[in-house]
Amino acid sequence: MKLTPVDDKLSVASQPSEAEIAALGERGTALLINNRPDGEEAGQPGTQAEAAAAEAAGLSYLHIPVTGPSLSRADVDQFREAVLSAPGPVVAHCRSGTRSLTLWAIGEVLAGNLGRAELIDYGARLGIDLSGAARWLDAHGGGAA
């Protein structure tokens, strides 16, 4: 699992194994958010296995499955609220971390905490392409250039 810190509270990650989920609990992570639809790729653990691993590790678990085309404002709002209300560090994952960072970035732009013009550079600093977030904001009227 590749883990990328986003800010003091949130890190995004590629798909964790069940052993890596256990290690997140040992490191003090409070919440694991899974942004992958079940069955997206052969070999991914899936929601039930991840939820069980998270529970065994003492983590709260939330499944917000999204794809680029299906991503909605409700998904962004649910993700943002979960991160803000978590009592400690949060790890959100998808296949590579891009969708998880996209959800965070859109929420930050809509909340006025990140400028639309800063979006692509912010993602580049983390090694993640946020052009999908920019396209979503353009299509949904979010954030001033």
PDB file of C-alpha atoms in Angstrom, residues 74-124:
ATOM      1  CA  ALA A  74     -23.364  13.938  -2.018  1.00  0.00           C
ATOM      2  CA  ASP A  75     -20.250  11.715  -2.191  1.00  0.00           C
ATOM      3  CA  VAL A  76     -17.998  14.767  -1.738  1.00  0.00           C
ATOM      4  CA  ASP A  77     -20.065  16.017   1.202  1.00  0.00           C
ATOM      5  CA  GLN A  78     -20.185  12.593   2.877  1.00  0.00           C
ATOM      6  CA  PHE A  79     -16.416  12.177   2.490  1.00  0.00           C
ATOM      7  CA  ARG A  80     -15.668  15.664   3.818  1.00  0.00           C
ATOM      8  CA  GLU A  81     -17.970  15.247   6.828  1.00  0.00           C
ATOM      9  CA  ALA A  82     -16.457  11.860   7.671  1.00  0.00           C
ATOM     10  CA  VAL A  83     -12.921  13.256   7.627  1.00  0.00           C
ATOM     11  CA  LEU A  84     -13.843  16.372   9.612  1.00  0.00           C
ATOM     12  CA  SER A  85     -15.763  14.447  12.271  1.00  0.00           C
ATOM     13  CA  ALA A  86     -13.292  11.573  12.709  1.00  0.00           C
ATOM     14  CA  PRO A  87     -11.719  11.609  16.184  1.00  0.00           C
ATOM     15  CA  GLY A  88      -8.223  11.040  14.778  1.00  0.00           C
ATOM     16  CA  PRO A  89      -6.217  10.279  11.639  1.00  0.00           C
ATOM     17  CA  VAL A  90      -8.069   9.092   8.545  1.00  0.00           C
ATOM     18  CA  VAL A  91      -6.833   6.916   5.696  1.00  0.00           C
ATOM     19  CA  ALA A  92      -8.946   6.916   2.541  1.00  0.00           C
ATOM     20  CA  HIS A  93      -8.171   4.500  -0.247  1.00  0.00           C
ATOM     21  CA  CYS A  94      -9.130   3.474  -3.726  1.00  0.00           C
ATOM     22  CA  ARG A  95      -7.068   1.576  -6.285  1.00  0.00           C
ATOM     23  CA  SER A  96      -4.286   4.188  -6.434  1.00  0.00           C
ATOM     24  CA  GLY A  97      -5.344   7.023  -4.084  1.00  0.00           C
ATOM     25  CA  THR A  98      -6.466   9.331  -6.891  1.00  0.00           C
ATOM     26  CA  ARG A  99     -10.230   9.072  -6.322  1.00  0.00           C
ATOM     27  CA  SER A 100      -9.784   9.551  -2.592  1.00  0.00           C
ATOM     28  CA  LEU A 101      -7.684  12.678  -3.108  1.00  0.00           C
ATOM     29  CA  THR A 102     -10.173  13.868  -5.745  1.00  0.00           C
ATOM     30  CA  LEU A 103     -13.027  13.688  -3.208  1.00  0.00           C
ATOM     31  CA  TRP A 104     -10.959  15.645  -0.673  1.00  0.00           C
ATOM     32  CA  ALA A 105      -9.773  18.241  -3.206  1.00  0.00           C
ATOM     33  CA  ILE A 106     -13.252  18.946  -4.583  1.00  0.00           C
ATOM     34  CA  GLY A 107     -14.550  19.384  -1.038  1.00  0.00           C
ATOM     35  CA  GLU A 108     -11.698  21.751  -0.191  1.00  0.00           C
ATOM     36  CA  VAL A 109     -12.316  23.868  -3.301  1.00  0.00           C
ATOM     37  CA  LEU A 110     -16.060  24.014  -2.632  1.00  0.00           C
ATOM     38  CA  ALA A 111     -15.384  24.999   0.998  1.00  0.00           C
ATOM     39  CA  GLY A 112     -13.038  27.770  -0.120  1.00  0.00           C
ATOM     40  CA  ASN A 113      -9.958  26.198   1.496  1.00  0.00           C
ATOM     41  CA  LEU A 114      -8.164  25.441  -1.783  1.00  0.00           C
ATOM     42  CA  GLY A 115      -8.249  27.640  -4.853  1.00  0.00           C
ATOM     43  CA  ARG A 116      -9.424  26.075  -8.102  1.00  0.00           C
ATOM     44  CA  ALA A 117      -6.264  27.434  -9.762  1.00  0.00           C
ATOM     45  CA  GLU A 118      -4.093  25.630  -7.170  1.00  0.00           C
ATOM     46  CA  LEU A 119      -5.700  22.236  -7.684  1.00  0.00           C
ATOM     47  CA  ILE A 120      -3.446  20.705 -10.348  1.00  0.00           C
ATOM     48  CA  ASP A 121      -0.231  21.924  -8.699  1.00  0.00           C
ATOM     49  CA  TYR A 122      -1.378  20.623  -5.307  1.00  0.00           C
ATOM     50  CA  GLY A 123      -1.958  17.180  -6.756  1.00  0.00           C
ATOM     51  CA  ALA A 124       1.363  17.262  -8.609  1.00  0.00           C
TER      52      ALA A 124
END
